PDB file of C-alpha atoms and ligand atoms in Angstrom:
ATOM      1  CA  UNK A   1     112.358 139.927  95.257  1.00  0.00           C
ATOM      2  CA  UNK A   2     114.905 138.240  97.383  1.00  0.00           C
ATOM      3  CA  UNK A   3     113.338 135.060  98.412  1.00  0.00           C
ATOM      4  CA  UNK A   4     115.200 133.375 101.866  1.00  0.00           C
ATOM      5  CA  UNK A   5     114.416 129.732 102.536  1.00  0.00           C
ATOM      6  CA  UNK A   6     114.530 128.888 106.283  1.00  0.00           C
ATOM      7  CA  UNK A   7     115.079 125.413 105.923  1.00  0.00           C
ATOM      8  CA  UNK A   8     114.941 122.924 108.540  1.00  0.00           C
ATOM      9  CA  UNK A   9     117.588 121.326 107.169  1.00  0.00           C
ATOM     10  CA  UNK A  10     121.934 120.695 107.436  1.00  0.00           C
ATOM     11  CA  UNK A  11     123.521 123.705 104.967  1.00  0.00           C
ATOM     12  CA  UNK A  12     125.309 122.503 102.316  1.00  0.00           C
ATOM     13  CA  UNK A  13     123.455 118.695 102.612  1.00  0.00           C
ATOM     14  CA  UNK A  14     123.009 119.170  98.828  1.00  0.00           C
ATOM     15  CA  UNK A  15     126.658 120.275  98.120  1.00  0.00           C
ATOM     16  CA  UNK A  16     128.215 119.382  94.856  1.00  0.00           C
ATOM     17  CA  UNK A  17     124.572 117.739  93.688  1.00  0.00           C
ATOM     18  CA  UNK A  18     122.758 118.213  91.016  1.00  0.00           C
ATOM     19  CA  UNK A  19     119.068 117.556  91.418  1.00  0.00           C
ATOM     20  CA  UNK A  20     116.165 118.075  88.806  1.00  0.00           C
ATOM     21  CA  UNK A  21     112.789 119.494  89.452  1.00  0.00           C
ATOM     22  CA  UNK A  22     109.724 119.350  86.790  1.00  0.00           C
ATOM     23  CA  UNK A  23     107.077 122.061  87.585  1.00  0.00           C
ATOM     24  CA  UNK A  24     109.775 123.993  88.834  1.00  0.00           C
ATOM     25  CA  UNK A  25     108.729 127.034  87.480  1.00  0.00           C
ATOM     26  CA  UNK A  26     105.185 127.126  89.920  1.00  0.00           C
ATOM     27  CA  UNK A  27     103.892 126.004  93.288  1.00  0.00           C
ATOM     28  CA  UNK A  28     105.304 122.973  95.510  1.00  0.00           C
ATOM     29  CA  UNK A  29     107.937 122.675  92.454  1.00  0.00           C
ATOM     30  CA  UNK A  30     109.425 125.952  93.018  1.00  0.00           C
ATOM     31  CA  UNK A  31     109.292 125.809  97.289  1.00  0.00           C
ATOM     32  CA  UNK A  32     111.416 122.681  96.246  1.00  0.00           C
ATOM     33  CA  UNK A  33     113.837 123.945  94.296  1.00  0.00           C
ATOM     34  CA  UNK A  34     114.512 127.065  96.250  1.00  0.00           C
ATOM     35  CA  UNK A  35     114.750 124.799  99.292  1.00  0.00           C
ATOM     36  CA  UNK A  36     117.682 122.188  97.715  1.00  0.00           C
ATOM     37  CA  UNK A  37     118.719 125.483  96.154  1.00  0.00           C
ATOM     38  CA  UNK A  38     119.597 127.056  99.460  1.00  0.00           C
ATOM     39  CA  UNK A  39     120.757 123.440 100.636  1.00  0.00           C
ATOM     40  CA  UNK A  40     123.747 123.690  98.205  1.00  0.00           C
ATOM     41  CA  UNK A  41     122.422 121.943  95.314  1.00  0.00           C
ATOM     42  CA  UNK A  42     122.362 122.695  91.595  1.00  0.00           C
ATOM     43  CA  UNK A  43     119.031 123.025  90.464  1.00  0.00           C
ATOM     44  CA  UNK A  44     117.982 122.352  86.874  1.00  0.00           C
ATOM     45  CA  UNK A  45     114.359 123.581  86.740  1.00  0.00           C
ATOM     46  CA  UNK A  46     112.097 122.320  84.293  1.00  0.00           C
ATOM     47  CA  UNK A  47     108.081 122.983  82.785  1.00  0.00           C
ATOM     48  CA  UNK A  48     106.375 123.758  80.205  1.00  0.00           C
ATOM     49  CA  UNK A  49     106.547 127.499  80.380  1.00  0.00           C
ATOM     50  CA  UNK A  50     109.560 129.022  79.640  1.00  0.00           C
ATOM     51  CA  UNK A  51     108.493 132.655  81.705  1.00  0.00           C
ATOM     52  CA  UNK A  52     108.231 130.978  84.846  1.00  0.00           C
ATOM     53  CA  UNK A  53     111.301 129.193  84.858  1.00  0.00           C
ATOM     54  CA  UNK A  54     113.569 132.326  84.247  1.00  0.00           C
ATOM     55  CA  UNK A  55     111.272 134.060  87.228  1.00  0.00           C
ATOM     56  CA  UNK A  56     112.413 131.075  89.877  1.00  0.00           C
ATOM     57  CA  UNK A  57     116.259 130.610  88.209  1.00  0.00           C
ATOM     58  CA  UNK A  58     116.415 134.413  88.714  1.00  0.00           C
ATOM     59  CA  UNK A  59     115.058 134.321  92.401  1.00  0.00           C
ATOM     60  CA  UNK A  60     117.821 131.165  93.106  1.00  0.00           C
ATOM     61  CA  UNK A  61     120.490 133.025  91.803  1.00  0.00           C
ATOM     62  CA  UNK A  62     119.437 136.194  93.589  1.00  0.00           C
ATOM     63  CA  UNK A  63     119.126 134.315  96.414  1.00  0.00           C
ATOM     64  CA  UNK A  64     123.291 133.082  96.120  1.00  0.00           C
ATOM     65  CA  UNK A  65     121.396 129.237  94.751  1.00  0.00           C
ATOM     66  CA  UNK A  66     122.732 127.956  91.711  1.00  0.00           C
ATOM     67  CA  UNK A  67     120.096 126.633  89.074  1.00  0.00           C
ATOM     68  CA  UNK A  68     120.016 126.288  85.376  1.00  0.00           C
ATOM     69  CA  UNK A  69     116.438 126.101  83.598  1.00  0.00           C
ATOM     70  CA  UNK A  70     115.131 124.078  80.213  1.00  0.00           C
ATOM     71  CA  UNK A  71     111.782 124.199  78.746  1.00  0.00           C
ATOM     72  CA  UNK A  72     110.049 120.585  78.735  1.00  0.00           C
ATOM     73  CA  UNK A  73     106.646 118.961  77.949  1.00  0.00           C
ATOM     74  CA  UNK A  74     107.059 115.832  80.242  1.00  0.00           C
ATOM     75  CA  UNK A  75     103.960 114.012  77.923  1.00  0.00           C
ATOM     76  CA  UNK A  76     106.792 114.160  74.521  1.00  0.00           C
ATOM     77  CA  UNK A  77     109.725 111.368  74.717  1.00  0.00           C
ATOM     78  CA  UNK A  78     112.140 113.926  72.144  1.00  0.00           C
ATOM     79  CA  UNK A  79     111.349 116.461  75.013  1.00  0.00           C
ATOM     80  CA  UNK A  80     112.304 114.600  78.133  1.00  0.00           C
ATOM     81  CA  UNK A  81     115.172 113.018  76.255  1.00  0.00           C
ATOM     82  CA  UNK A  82     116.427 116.463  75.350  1.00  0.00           C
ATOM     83  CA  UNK A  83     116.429 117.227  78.512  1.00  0.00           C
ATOM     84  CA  UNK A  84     118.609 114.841  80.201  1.00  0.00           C
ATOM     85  CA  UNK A  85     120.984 115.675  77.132  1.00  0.00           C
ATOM     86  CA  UNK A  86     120.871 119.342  78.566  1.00  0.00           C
ATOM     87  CA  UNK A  87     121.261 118.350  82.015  1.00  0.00           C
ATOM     88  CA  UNK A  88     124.410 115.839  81.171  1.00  0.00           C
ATOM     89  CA  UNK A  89     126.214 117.768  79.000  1.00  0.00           C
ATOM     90  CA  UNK A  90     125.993 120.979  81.507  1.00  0.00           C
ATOM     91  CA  UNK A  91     125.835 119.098  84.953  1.00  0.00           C
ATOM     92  CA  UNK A  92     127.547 115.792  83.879  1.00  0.00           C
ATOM     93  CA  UNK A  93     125.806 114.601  86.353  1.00  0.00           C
ATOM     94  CA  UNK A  94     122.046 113.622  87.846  1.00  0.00           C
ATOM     95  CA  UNK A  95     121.794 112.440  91.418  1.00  0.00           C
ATOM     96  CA  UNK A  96     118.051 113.269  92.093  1.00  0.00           C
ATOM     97  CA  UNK A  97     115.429 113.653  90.174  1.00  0.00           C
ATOM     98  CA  UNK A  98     112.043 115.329  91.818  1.00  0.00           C
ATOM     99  CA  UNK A  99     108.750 114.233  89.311  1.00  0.00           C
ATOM    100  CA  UNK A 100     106.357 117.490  90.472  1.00  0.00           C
ATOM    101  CA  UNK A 101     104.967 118.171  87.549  1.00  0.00           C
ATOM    102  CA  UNK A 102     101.392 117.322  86.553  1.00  0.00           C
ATOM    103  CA  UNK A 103      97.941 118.412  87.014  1.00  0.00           C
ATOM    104  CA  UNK A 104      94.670 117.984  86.334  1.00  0.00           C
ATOM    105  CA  UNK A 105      90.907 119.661  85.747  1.00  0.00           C
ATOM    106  CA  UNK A 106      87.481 119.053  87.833  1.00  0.00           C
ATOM    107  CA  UNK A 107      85.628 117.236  86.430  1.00  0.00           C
ATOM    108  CA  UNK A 108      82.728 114.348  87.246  1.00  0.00           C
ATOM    109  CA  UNK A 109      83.824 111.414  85.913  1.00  0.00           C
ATOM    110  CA  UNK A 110      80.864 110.755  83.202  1.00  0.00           C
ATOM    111  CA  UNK A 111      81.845 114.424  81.683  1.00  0.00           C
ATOM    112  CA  UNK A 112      85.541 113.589  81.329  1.00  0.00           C
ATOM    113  CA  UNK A 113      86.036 113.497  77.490  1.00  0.00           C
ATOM    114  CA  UNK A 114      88.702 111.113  75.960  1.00  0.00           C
ATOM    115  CA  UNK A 115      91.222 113.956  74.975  1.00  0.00           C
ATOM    116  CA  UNK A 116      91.006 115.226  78.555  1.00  0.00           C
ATOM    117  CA  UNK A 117      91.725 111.662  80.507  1.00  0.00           C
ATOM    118  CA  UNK A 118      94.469 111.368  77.923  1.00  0.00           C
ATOM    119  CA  UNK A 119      96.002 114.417  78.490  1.00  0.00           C
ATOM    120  CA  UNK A 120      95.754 113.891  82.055  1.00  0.00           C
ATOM    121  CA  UNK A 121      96.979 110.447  82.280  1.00  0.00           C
ATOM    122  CA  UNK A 122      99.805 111.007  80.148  1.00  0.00           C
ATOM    123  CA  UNK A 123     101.104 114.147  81.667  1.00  0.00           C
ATOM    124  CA  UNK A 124     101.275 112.377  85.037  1.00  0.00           C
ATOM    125  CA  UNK A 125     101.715 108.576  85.058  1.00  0.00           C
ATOM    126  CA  UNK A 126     103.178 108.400  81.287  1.00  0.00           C
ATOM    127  CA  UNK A 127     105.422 111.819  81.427  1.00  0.00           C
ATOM    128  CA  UNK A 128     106.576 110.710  85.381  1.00  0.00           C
ATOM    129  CA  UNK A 129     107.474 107.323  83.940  1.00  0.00           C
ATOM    130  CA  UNK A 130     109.311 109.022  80.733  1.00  0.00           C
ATOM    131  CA  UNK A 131     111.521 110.503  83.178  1.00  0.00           C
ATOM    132  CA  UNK A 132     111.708 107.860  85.222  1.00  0.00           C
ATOM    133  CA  UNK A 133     113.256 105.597  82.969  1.00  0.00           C
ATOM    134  CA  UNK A 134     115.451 108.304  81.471  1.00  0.00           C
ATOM    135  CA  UNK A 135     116.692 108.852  84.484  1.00  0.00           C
ATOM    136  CA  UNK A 136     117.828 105.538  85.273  1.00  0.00           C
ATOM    137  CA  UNK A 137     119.022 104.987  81.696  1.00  0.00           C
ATOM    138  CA  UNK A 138     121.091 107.718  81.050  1.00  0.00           C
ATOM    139  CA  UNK A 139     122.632 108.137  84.809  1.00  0.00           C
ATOM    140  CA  UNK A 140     121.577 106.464  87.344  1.00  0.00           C
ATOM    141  CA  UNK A 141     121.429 102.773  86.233  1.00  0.00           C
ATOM    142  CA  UNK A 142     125.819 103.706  86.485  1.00  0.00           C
ATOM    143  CA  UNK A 143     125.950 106.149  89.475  1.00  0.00           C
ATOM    144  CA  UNK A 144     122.972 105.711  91.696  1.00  0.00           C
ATOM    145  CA  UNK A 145     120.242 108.225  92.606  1.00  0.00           C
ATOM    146  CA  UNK A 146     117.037 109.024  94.162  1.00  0.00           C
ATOM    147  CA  UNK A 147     114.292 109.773  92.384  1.00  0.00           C
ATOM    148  CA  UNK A 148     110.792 111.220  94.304  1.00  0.00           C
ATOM    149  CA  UNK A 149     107.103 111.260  92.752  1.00  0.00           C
ATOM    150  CA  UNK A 150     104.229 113.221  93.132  1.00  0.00           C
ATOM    151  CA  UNK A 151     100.998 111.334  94.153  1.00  0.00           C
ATOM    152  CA  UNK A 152      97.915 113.107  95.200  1.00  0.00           C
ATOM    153  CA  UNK A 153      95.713 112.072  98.211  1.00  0.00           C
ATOM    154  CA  UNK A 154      93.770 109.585  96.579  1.00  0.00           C
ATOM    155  CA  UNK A 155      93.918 106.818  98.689  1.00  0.00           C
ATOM    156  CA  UNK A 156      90.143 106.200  98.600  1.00  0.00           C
ATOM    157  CA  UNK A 157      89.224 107.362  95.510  1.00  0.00           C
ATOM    158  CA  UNK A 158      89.467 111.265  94.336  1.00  0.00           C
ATOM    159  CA  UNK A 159      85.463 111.672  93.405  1.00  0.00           C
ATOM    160  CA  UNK A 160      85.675 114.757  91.105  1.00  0.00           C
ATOM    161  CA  UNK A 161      89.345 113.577  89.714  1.00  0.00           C
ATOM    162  CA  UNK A 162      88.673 110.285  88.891  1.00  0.00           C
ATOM    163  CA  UNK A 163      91.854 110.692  86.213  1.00  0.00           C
ATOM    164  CA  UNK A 164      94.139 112.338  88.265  1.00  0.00           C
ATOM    165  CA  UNK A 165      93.469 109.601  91.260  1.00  0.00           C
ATOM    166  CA  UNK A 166      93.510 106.631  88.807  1.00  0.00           C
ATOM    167  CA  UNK A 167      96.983 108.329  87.168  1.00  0.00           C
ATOM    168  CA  UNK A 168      98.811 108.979  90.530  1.00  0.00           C
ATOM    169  CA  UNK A 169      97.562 105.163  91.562  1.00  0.00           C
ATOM    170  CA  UNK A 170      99.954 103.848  88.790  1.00  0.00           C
ATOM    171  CA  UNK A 171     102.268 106.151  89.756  1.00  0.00           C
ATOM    172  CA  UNK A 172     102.104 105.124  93.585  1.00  0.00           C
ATOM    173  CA  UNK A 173     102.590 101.307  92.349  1.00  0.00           C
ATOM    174  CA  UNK A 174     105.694 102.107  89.386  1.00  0.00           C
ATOM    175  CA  UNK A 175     107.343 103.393  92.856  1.00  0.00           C
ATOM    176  CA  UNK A 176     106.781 100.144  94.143  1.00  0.00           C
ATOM    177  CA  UNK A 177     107.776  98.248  90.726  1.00  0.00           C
ATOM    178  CA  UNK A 178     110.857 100.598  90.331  1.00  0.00           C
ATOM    179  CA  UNK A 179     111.897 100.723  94.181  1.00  0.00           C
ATOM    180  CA  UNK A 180     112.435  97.084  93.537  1.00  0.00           C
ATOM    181  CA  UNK A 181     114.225  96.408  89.800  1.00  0.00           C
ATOM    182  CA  UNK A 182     116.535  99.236  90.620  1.00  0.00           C
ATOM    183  CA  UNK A 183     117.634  98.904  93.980  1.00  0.00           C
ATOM    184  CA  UNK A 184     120.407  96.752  92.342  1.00  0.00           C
ATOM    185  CA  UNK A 185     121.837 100.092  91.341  1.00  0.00           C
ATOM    186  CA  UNK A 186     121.969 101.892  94.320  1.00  0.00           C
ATOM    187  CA  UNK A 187     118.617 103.966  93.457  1.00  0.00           C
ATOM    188  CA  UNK A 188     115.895 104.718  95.804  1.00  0.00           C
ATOM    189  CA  UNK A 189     112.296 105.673  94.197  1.00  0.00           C
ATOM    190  CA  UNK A 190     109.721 107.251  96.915  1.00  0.00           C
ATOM    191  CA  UNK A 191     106.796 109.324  96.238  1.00  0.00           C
ATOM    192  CA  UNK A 192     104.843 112.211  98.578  1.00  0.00           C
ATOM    193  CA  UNK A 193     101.458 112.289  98.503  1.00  0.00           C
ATOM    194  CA  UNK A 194     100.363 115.977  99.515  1.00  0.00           C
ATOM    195  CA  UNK A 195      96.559 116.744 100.803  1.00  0.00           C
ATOM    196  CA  UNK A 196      94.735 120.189 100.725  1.00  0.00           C
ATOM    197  CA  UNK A 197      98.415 122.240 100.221  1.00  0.00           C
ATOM    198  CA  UNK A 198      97.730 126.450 100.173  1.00  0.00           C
ATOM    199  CA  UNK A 199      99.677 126.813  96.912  1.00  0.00           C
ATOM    200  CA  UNK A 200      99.280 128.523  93.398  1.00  0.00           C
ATOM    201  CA  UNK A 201      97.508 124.752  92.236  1.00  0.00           C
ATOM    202  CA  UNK A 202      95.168 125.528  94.516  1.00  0.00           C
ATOM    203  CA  UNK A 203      94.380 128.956  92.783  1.00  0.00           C
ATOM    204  CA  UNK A 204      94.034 127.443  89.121  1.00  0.00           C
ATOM    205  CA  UNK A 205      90.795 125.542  90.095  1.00  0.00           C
ATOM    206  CA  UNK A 206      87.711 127.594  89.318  1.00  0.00           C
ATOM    207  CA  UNK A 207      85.746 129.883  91.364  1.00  0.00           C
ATOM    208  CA  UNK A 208      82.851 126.971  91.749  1.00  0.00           C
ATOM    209  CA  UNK A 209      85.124 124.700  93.166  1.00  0.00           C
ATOM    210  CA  UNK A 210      86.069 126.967  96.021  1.00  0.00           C
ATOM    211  CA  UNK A 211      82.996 126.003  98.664  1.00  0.00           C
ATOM    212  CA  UNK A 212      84.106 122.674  98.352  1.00  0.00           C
ATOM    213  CA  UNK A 213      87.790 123.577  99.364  1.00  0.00           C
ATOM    214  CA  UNK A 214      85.881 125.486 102.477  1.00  0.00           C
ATOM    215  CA  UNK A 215      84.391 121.732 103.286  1.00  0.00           C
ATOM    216  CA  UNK A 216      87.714 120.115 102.779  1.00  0.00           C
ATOM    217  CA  UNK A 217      89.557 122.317 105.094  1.00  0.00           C
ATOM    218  CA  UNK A 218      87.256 121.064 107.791  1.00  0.00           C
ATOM    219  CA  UNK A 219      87.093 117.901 107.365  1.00  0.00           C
ATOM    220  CA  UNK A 220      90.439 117.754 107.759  1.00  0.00           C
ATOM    221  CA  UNK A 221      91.701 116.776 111.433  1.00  0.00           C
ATOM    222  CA  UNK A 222      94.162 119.004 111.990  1.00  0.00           C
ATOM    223  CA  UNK A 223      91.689 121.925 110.301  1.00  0.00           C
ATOM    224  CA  UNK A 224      94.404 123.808 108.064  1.00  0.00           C
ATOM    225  CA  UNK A 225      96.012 123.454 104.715  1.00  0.00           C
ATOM    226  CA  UNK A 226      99.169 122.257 104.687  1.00  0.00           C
ATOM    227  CA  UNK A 227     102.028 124.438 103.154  1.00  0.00           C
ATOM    228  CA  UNK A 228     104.484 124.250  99.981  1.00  0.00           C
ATOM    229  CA  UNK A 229     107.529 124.128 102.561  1.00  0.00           C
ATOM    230  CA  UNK A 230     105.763 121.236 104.299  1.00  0.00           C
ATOM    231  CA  UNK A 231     105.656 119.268 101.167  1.00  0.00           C
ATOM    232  CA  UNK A 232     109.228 120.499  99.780  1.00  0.00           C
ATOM    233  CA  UNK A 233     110.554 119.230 103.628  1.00  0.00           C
ATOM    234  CA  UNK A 234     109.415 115.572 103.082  1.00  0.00           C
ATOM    235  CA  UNK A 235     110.690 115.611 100.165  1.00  0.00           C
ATOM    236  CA  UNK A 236     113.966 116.746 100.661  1.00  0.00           C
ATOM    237  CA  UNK A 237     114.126 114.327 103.752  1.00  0.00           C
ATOM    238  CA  UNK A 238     113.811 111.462 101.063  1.00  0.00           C
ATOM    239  CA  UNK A 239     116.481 113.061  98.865  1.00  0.00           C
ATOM    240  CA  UNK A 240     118.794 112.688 101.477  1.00  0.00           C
ATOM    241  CA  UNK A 241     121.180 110.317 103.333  1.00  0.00           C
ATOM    242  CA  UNK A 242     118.414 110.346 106.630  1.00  0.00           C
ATOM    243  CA  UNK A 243     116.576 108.214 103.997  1.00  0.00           C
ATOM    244  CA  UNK A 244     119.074 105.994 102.583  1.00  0.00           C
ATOM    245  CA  UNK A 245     117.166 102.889 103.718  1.00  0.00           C
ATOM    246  CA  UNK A 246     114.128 103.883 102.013  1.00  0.00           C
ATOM    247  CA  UNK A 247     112.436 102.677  99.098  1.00  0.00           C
ATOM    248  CA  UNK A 248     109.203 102.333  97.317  1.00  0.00           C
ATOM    249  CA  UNK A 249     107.252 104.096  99.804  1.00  0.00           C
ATOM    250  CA  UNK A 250     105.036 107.279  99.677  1.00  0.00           C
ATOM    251  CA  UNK A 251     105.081 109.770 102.629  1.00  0.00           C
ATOM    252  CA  UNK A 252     101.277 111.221 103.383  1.00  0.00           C
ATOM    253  CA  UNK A 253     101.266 115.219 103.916  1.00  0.00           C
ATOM    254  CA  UNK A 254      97.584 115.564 104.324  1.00  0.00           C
ATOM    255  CA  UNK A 255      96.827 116.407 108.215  1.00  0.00           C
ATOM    256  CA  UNK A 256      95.481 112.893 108.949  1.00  0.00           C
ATOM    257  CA  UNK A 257      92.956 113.913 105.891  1.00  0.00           C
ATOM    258  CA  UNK A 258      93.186 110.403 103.806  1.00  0.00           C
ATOM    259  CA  UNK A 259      92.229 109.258 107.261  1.00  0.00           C
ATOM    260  CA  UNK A 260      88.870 110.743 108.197  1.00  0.00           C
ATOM    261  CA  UNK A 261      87.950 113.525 105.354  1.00  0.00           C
ATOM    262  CA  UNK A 262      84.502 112.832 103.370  1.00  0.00           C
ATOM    263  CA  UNK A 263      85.553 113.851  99.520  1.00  0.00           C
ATOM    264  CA  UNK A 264      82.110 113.764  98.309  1.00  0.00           C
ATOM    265  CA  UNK A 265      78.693 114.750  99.261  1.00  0.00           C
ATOM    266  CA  UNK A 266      76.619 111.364  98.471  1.00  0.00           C
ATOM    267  CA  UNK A 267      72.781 112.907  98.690  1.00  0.00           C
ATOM    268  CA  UNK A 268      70.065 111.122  99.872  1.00  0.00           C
ATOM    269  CA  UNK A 269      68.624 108.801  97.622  1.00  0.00           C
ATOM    270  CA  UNK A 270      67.200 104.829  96.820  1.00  0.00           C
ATOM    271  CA  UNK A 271      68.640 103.822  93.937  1.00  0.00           C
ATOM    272  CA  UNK A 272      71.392 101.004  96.189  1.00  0.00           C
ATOM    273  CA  UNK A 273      71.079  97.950  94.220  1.00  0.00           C
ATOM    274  CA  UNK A 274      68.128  95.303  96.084  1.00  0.00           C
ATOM    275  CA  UNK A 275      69.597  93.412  98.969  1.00  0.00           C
ATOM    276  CA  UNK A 276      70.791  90.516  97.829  1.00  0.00           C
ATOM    277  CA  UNK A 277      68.743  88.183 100.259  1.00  0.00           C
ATOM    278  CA  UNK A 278      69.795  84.448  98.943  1.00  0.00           C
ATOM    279  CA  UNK A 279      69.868  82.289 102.835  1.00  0.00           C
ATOM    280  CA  UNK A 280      65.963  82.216 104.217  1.00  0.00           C
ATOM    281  CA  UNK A 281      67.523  80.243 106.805  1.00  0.00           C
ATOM    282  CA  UNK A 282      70.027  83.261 108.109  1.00  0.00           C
ATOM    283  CA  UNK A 283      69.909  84.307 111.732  1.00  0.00           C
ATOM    284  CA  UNK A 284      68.170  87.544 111.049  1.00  0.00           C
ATOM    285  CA  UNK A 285      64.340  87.163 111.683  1.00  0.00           C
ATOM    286  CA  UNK A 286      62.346  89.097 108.516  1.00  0.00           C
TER     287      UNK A 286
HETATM  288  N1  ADE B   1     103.578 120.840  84.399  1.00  0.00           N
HETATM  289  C1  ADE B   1     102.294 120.470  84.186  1.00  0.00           C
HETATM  290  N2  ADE B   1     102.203 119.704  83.109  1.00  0.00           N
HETATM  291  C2  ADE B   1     103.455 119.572  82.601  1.00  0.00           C
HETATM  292  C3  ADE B   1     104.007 118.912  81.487  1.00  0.00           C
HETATM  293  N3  ADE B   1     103.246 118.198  80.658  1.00  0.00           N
HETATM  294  N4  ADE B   1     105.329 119.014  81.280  1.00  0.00           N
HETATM  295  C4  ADE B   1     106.090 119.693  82.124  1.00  0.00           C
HETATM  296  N5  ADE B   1     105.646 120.344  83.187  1.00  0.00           N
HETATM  297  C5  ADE B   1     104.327 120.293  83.422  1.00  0.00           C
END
């Protein structure tokens, strides 16, 4: 399959960079990397699965892209340090970094066992900081860089994730924090925060879950999904010089849906706490 990118973007805006991508191998991470692919950059791809990344290095090279892949659990400090010893000693070089992978299960909060917030919370907010901070440590803290992470929309709460949304809310504030202490070294730290996005995420969650994807897709204001090359576009548009005075802030690709969608269906019921009614002198006559 010869995959073109029709990016919006200058050719050759990435030329002579090297720029990694975790969850390369799948989804938004892959529309990414073929996109700075086909914008000149090197691409080192890396997940967990080792299949997936030869698929999408294949398709980048078929494609004319350069990329390079290594296989990396994001949650394991050996692993992520390994792989910045890959991607130095091949690349000699790191000037963005693109924190996609992660993921999560449905679940209602009171069923979420201990194993599975844990797993959860430490493939996204621990495994994003891991490469973070070997990032800045092993490149960037000398050379500059811009690094971009990957929140989800859970501005109000993700009812049905509440790890995922309480994970990507420490993620959306270490931006913040690392916007800040590192700015002294030329690097810029910005996250995305995708909505509903048609992409092979989507497909993982079970059959169940769909009806509720149905509801979410009209309560969102512009009525549509959004798409992998809408995400990959903001994010590239942070990678780049049109961003340079940028920092510590997370772009929203949801269609206006943090701003109006309902997550959750609360049912009727009468369990609300009493009113507290402590003033029998207030203005409203009982
Ligand atoms: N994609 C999803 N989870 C991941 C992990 N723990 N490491 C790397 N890529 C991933």
């Amino acid at each position: 399959m010869t995959v073109t990118y029709h990016s919006i973007f200058r050719p050759g805006l990435f030329d002579g960079q090297t720029i990694l991508v975790t969850g390369g191998g799948t989804g938004i991470g892959r529309a990414v990397a073929h996109e700075l692919a086909a914008l000149g950059a090197h691409v080192v791809l890396a997940a967990r699965t080792l299949e997936n990344l030869e698929q999408v290095a294949a398709e980048i090279h078929a494609a004319g892209g350069a990329a390079s892949h290594f296989v990396c659990n994001i949650r394991e400090e050996e692993q992520v340090a390994a792989l910045f010893d890959f991607v130095l000693a091949e690349r000699g070089a790191l000037h963005g970094l693109v924190n996609n992978a992660g993921g999560q299960f449905v679940s209602p909060a009171e069923m979420i066992s201990l194993k599975g917030w844990r797993a959860v919370v430490e493939t996204n907010l621990t495994g994003t900081f891991l490469m973070c901070r070997e990032a800045f440590n092993r490149h960037m803290s000398a050379h500059g860089g811009v690094i971009v992470n990957m929140l989800i929309e859970m501005w109000r709460g993700f009812p049905g994730m509440a790890h995922s949304a309480a994970a990507r809310a420490g993620i959306e504030n270490l931006t913040k924090t690392l916007a800040v202490e590192w700015a002294r070294a030329g690097v810029r730290v910005n996250a995305v925060a995708p909505g509903l996005i048609s992409s092979s995420g989507l497909e993982r969650y079970p059959e169940a879950v769909r009806p509720m994807i149905e509801q979410n897709i009209r309560d969102i204001p512009m009525k549509r999904m959004g798409t992998e090359a809408e995400v990959s576009a903001a994010i590239v548009f942070l990678l780049s010089p049109a961003a340079a005075f940028i920092s510590g802030e997370s772009i929203k690709i949801d269609g206006a849906g943090s701003l109006w969608r309902k997550t959750w269906e609360v049912g009727e019921h009468n369990h609300a706490p009493a009113a507290y009614d402590g003033f029998s002198e207030d203005s409203v006559e009982s």
